[in-house]
Short mmCIF file of C-alpha atoms (C1' of nucleotides) in Angstrom, two decimals:
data_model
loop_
_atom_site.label_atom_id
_atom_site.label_comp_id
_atom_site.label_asym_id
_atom_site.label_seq_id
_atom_site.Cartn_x
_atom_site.Cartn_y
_atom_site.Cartn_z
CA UNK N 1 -19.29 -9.21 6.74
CA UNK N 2 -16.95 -11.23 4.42
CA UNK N 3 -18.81 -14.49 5.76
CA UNK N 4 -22.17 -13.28 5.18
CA UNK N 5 -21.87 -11.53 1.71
CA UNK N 6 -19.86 -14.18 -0.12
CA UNK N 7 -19.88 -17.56 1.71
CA UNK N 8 -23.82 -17.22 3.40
CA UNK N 9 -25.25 -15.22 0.13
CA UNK N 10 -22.92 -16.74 -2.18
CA UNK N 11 -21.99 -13.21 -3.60
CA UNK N 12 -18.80 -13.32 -5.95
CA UNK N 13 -15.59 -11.87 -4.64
CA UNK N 14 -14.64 -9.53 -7.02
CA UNK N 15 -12.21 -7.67 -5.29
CA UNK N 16 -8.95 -8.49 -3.16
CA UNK N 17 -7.40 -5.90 -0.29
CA UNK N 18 -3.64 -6.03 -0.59
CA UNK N 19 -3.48 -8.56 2.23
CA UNK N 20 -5.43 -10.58 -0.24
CA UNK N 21 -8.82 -10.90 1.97
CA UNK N 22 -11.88 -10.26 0.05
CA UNK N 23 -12.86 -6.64 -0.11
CA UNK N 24 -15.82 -4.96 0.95
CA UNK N 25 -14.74 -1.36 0.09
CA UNK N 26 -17.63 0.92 -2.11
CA UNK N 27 -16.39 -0.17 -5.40
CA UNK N 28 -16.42 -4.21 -4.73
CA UNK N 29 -20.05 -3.84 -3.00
CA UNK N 30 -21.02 -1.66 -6.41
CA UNK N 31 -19.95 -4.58 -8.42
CA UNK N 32 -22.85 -6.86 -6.66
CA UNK N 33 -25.30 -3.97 -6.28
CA UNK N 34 -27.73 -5.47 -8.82
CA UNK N 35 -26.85 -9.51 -7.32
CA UNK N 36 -28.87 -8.53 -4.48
CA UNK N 37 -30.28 -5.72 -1.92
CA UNK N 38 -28.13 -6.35 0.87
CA UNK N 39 -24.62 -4.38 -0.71
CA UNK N 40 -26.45 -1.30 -1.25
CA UNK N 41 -27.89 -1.11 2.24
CA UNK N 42 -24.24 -1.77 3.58
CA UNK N 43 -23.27 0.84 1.38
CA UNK N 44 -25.57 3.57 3.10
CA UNK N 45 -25.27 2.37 5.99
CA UNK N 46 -21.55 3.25 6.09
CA UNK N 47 -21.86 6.99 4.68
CA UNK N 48 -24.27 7.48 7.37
CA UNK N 49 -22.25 6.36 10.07
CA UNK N 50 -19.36 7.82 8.61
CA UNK N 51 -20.88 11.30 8.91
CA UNK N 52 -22.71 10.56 12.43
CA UNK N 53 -18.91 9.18 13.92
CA UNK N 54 -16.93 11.91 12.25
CA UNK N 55 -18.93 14.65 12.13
CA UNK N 56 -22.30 15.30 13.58
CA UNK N 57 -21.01 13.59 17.17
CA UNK N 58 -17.46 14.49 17.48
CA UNK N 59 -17.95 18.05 16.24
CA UNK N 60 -20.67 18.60 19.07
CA UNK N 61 -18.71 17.46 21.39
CA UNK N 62 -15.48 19.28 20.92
CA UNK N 63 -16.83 22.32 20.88
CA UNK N 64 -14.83 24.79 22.91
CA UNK N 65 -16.34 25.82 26.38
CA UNK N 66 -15.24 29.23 26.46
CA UNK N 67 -15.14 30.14 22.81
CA UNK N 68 -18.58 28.70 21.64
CA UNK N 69 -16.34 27.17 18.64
CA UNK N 70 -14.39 23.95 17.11
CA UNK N 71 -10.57 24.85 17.20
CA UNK N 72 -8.51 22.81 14.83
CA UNK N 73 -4.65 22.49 14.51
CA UNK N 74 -2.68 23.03 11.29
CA UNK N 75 0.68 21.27 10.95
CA UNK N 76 2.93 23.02 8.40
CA UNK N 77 5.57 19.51 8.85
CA UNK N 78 3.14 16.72 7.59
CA UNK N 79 2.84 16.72 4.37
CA UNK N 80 5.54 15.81 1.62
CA UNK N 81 4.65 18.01 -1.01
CA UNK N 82 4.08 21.05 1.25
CA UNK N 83 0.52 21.34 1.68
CA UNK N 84 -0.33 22.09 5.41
CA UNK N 85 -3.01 19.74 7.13
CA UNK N 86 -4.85 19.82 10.15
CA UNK N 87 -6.51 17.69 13.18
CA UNK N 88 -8.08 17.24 16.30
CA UNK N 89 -10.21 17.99 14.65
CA UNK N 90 -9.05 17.97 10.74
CA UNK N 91 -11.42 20.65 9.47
CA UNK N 92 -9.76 20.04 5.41
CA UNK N 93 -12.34 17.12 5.31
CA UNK N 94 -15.76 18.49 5.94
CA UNK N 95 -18.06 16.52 3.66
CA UNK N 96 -19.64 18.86 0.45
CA UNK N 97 -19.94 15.64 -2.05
CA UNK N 98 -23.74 14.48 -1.36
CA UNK N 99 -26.67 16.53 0.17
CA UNK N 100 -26.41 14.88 3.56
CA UNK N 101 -22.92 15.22 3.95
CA UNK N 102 -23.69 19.19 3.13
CA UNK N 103 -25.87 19.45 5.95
CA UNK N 104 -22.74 19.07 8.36
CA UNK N 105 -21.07 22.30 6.57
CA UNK N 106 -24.21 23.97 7.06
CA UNK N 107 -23.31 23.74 10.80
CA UNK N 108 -20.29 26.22 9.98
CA UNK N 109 -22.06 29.59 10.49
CA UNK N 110 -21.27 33.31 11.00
CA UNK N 111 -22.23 34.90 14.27
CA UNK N 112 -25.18 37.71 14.23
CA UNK N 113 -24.50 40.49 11.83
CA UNK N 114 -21.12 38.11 10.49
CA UNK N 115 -21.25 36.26 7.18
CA UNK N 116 -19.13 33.64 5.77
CA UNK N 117 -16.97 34.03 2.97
CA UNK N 118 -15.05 31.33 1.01
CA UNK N 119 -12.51 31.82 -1.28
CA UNK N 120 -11.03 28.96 -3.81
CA UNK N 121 -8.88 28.97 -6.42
CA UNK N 122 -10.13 27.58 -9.89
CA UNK N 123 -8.33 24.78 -11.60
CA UNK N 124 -5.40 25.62 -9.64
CA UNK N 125 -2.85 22.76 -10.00
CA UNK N 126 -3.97 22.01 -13.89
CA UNK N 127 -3.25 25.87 -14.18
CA UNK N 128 0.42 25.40 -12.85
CA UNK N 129 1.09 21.85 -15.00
CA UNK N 130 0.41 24.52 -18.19
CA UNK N 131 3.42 27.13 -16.40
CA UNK N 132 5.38 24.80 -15.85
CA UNK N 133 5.14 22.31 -19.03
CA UNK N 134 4.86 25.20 -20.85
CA UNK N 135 2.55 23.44 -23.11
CA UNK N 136 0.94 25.78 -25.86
CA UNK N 137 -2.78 23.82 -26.22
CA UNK N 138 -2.99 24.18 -21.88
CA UNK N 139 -2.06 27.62 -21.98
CA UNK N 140 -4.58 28.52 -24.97
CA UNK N 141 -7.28 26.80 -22.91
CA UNK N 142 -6.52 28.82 -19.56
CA UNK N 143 -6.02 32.56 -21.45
CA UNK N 144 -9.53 31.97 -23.40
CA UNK N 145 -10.89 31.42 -20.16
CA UNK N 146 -13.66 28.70 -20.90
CA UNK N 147 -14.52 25.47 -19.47
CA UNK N 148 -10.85 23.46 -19.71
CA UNK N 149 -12.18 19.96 -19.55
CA UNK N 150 -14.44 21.06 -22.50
CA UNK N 151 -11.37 21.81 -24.24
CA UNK N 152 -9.59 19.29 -23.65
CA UNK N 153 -12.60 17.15 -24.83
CA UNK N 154 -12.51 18.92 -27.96
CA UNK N 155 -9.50 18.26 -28.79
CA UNK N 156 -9.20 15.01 -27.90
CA UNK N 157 -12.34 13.56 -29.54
CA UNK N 158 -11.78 16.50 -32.59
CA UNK N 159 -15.26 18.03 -32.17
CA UNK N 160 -15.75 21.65 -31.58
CA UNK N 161 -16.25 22.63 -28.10
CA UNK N 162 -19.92 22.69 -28.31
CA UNK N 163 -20.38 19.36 -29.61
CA UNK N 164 -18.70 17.58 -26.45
CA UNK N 165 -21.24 15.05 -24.92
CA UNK N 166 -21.52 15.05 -21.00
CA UNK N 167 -19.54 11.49 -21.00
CA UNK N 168 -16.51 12.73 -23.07
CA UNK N 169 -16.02 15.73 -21.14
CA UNK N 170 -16.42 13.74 -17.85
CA UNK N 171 -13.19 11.27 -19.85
CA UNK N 172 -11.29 14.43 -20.37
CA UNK N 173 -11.45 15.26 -16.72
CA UNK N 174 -10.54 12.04 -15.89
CA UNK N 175 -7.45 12.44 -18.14
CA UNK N 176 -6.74 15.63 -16.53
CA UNK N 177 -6.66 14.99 -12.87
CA UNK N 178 -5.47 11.64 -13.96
CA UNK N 179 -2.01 12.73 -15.73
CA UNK N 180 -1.31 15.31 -12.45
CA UNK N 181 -1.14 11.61 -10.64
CA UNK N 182 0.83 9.79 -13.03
CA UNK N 183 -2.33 7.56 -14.10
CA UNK N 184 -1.16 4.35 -16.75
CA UNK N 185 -3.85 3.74 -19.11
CA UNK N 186 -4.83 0.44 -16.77
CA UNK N 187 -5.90 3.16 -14.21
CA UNK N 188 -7.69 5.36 -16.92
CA UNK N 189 -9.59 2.00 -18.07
CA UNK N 190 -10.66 1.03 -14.44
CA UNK N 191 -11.70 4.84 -13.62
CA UNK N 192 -13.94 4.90 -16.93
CA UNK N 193 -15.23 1.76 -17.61
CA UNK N 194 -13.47 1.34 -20.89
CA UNK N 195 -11.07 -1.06 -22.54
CA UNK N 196 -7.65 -0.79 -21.91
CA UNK N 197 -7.27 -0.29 -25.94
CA UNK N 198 -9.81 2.50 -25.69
CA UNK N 199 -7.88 4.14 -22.56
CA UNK N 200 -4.13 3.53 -24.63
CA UNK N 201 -6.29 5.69 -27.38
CA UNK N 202 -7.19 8.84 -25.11
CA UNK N 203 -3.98 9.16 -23.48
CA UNK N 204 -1.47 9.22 -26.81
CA UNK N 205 -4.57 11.36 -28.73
CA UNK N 206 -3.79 13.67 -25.51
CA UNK N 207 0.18 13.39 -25.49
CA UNK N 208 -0.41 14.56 -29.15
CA UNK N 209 -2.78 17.10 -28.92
CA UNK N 210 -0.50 18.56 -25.73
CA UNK N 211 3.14 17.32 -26.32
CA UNK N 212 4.61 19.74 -24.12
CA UNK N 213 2.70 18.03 -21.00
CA UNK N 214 4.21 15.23 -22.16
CA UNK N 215 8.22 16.87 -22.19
CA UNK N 216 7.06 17.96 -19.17
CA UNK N 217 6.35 15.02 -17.25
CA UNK N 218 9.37 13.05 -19.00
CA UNK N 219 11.70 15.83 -17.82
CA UNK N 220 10.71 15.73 -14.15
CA UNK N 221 10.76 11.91 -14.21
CA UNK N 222 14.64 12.64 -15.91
CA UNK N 223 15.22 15.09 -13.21
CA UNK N 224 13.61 13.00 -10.31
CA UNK N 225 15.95 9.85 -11.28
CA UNK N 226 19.46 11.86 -11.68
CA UNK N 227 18.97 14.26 -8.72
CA UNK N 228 16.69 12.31 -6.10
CA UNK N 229 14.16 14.83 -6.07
CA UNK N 230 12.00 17.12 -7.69
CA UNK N 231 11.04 20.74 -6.68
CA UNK N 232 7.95 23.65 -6.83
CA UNK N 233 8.18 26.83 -8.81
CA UNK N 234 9.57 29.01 -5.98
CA UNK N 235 12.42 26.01 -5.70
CA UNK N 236 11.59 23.93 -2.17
CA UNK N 237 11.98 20.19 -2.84
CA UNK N 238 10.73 17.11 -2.36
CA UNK N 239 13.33 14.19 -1.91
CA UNK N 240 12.15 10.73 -2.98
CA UNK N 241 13.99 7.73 -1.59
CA UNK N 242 12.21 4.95 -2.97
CA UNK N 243 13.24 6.03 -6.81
CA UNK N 244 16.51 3.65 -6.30
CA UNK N 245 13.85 0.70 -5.24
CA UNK N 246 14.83 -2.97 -6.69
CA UNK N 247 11.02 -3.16 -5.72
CA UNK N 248 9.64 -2.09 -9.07
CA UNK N 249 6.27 -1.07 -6.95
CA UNK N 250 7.69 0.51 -4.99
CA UNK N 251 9.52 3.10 -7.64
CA UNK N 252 7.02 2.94 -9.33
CA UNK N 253 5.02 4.80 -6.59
CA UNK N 254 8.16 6.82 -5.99
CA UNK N 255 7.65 7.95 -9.90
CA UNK N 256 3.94 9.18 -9.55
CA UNK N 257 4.89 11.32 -6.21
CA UNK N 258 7.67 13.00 -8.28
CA UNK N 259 5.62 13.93 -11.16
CA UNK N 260 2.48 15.27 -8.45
CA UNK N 261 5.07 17.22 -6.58
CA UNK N 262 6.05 19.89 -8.21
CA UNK N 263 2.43 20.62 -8.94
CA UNK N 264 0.70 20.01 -5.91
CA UNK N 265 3.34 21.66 -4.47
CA UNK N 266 3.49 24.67 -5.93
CA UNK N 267 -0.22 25.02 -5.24
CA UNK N 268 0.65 24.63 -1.50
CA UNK N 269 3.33 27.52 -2.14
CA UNK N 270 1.33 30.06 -3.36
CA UNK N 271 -1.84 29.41 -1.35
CA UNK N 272 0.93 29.99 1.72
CA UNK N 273 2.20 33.28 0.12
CA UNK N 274 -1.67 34.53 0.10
CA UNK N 275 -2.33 33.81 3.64
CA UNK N 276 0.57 35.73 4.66
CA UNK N 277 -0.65 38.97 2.24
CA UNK N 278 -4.03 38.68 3.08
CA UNK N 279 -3.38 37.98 6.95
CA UNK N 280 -1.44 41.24 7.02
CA UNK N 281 -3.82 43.00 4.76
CA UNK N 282 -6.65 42.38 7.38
CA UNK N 283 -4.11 43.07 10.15
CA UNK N 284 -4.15 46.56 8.93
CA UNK N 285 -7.69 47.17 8.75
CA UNK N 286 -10.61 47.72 11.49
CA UNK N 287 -11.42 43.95 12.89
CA UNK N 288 -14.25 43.09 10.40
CA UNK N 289 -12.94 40.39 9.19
CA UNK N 290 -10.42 36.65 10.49
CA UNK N 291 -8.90 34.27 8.71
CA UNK N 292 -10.77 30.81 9.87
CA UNK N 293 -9.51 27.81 8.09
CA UNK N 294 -7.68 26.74 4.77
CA UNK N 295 -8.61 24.01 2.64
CA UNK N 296 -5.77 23.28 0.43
CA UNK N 297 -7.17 25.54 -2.40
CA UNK N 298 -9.88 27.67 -0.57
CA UNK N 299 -9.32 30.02 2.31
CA UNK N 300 -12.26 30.60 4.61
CA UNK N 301 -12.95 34.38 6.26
CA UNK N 302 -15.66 35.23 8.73
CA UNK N 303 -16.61 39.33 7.99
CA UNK N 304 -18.92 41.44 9.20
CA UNK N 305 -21.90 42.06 6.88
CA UNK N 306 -21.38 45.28 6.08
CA UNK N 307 -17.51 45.36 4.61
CA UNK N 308 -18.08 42.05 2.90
CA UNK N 309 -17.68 43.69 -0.57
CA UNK N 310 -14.67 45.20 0.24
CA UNK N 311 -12.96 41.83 1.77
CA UNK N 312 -14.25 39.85 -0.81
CA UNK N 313 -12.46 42.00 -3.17
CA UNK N 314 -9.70 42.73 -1.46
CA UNK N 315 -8.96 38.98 -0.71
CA UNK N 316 -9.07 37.80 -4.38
CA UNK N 317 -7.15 40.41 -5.29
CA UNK N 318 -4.05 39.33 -3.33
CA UNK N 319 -4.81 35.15 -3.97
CA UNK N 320 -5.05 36.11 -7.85
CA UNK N 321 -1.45 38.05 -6.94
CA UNK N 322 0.16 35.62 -5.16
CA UNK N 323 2.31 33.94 -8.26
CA UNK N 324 2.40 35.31 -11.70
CA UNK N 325 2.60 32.35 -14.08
CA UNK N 326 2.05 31.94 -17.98
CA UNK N 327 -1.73 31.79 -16.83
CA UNK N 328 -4.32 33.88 -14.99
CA UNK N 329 -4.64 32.63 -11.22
CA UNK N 330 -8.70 32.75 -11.19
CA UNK N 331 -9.82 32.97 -7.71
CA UNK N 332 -13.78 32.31 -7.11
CA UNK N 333 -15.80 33.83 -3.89
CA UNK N 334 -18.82 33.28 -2.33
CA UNK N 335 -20.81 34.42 0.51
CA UNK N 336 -23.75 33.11 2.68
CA UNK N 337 -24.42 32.65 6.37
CA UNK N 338 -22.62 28.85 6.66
CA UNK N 339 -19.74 27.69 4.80
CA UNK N 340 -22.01 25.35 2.70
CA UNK N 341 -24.22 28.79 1.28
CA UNK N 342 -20.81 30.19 0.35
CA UNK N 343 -19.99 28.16 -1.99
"C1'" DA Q 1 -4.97 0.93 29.70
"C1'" DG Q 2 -2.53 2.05 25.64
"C1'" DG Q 3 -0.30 1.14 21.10
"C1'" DT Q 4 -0.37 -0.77 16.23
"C1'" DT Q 5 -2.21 -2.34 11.85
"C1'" DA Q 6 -5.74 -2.98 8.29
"C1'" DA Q 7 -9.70 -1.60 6.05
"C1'" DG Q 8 -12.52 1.82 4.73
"C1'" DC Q 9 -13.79 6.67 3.61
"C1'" DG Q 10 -14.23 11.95 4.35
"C1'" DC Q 11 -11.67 16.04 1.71
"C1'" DG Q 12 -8.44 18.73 -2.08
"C1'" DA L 1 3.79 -7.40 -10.24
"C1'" DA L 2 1.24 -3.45 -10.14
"C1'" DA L 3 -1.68 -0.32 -12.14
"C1'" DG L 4 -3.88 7.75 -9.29
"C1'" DC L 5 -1.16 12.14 -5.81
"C1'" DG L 6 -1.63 14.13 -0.79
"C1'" DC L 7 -3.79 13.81 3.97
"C1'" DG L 8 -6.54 12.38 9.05
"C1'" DC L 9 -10.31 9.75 11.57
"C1'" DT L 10 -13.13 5.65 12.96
"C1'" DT L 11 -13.69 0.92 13.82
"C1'" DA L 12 -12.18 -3.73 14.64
"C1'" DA L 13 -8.75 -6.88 15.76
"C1'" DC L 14 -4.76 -7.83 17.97
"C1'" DC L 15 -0.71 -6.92 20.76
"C1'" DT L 16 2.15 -5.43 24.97
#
DNA sequence: AGGTTAAGCGCG
DNA sequence: AAAGCGCGCTTAACCT
């Protein structure tokens, strides 16, 4: 594909894979969208045979003679920060981005007279970075319970909330999830399409709108370097080898894991510490209602029709409950007949 | 036949 | 020199 795209078509290269060939990935083919049709076609292409492989065969294939269902396995040993995962088949990577990818989830259904209900926490890891940093301008935006990347717009640009355009609230987001991940202002530049100047600007205007983040991430970085690891609220660690690196990559890399830990990890914590109330919650009731799957922040219930209320309730009541930070733990539910309708 | 690596891409 | 965390699956290429 290489040979056609950039020696036969004469393309230019724009991107290198870390073996150095020339890429092909979505964001190099973007780049020569407009040089000619052939890049976007590739580019469909793949996300349709991405969902036909993944999904839309294999599913159909695996389904389980004897229950009528797709049976996954969760691995609570995988994952550094403490996040479960699952496979054969992994069920944590359904697609829900575009339309057509949707149509797979709408596959996920409720037997007759059973509806599907899907539970997901709201913001959760951002809501955890303002317990644990502590930070006064995070907390403010979580307790007035409005739209957090709107508020961080705000006061990052210095409007008032409802003067935030679409494209600065989309930057603030960026900054947001970017920060959790230990983002340099290179990688804010690339993910916006903005200088690097520009990018230097809306990272210290956020340090100094929300210094505490800023202790915050400093001190785990401290903590990370003098105790070779870094740990969630309820105290299980993470231990990061490649800190002590001569390859300045390397630690680097070892840096951003530490300051994601303790944040993705918590997260992983008290999403755990719900499964086991709820679980034993719905243990003690008439069988109206299982446990199916668990999505990192969203837990996934089949009930029968007519208690749905009452487990819908019941079920954010004991997520919301599962940690009591500085913050409210906002837990949203939805119902519908597939797992795409409840959400 | 079965394993490994690289590239690419689905999700939170 | 690199530049955003955490996964698992498919395909292609290559190896034992």
């Amino acid at each position: 594909m290489q040979a056609i795209l950039f020696d036969e078509l004469g393309l230019p290269a724009k991107l290198k894979t870390p073996t150095g060939q020339p890429s092909t990935n979505e964001e190099a083919l973007e780049a020569i969208a407009d040089d000619h049709p052939l890049p976007r076609l590739i580019l469909d292409y793949r996300g349709l045979a991405k969902l036909r492989s993944t999904y839309t065969d294999k599913l159909a294939e695996i389904v389980n003679p004897r229950t009528g269902r797709v049976h996954t396995s969760y691995h609570q040993g995988a994952v550094a920060t403490g996040r479960v995962s699952s496979s054969d088949p992994n069920l944590q990577n359904i697609p829900v981005r575009t339309e057509e990818g949707r149509r797979i989830r709408q596959a996920f259904v409720a037997p007759e007279g059973w509806v599907v209900l899907a539970a997901d926490y709201s913001q959760i890891e951002l809501r955890i970075m303002a317990h644990l940093s502590g930070d006064e301008g995070l907390l403010k935006a979580f307790q007035e319970g409005g739209d957090v990347h709107r508020a961080t717009a705000a006061e990052v640009f210095g409007l008032a909330p409802e003067d935030v355009s679409a494209n600065q609230r989309r930057a603030a987001k960026a900054i947001n999830f970017g920060l959790m991940y230990g983002m340099s202002a290179f990688g804010l530049a690339r993910q916006l399409g903005v200088d690097r100047g520009e990018a230097s600007d809306y990272m210290a205007r956020y340090f100094s709108r929300y210094p505490g983040v800023h202790a915050f991430m400093e001190a785990t970085r401290q903590q990370a370097h003098r105790d070779g690891y870094v740990e969630t609220l309820f105290g299980r660690r993470l231990y990061l080898e490649n800190l002590t690196s001569r390859n300045q990559a390397l630690r680097a890399g070892a840096e951003r894991a530490a300051v994601n830990a303790p944040m993705q990890g918590t997260a992983a914590d008290i999403i755990k510490r719900a499964m086991i109330t709820v679980h034993a919650w719905l243990g003690q009731r008439k069988d109206d209602a299982h446990m199916l799957m668990q999505v990192h922040d969203e837990l996934v219930f089949e009930v029968r029709a007519e208690a749905v209320e009452e487990v819908r309730a019941g079920v954010i009541e004991r997520m919301s409950g599962a940690a009591q930070l500085s913050v409210p733990l906002l837990v949203e539910a939805g119902v519908g007949a597939n797992w795409d309708e409840a959400h």
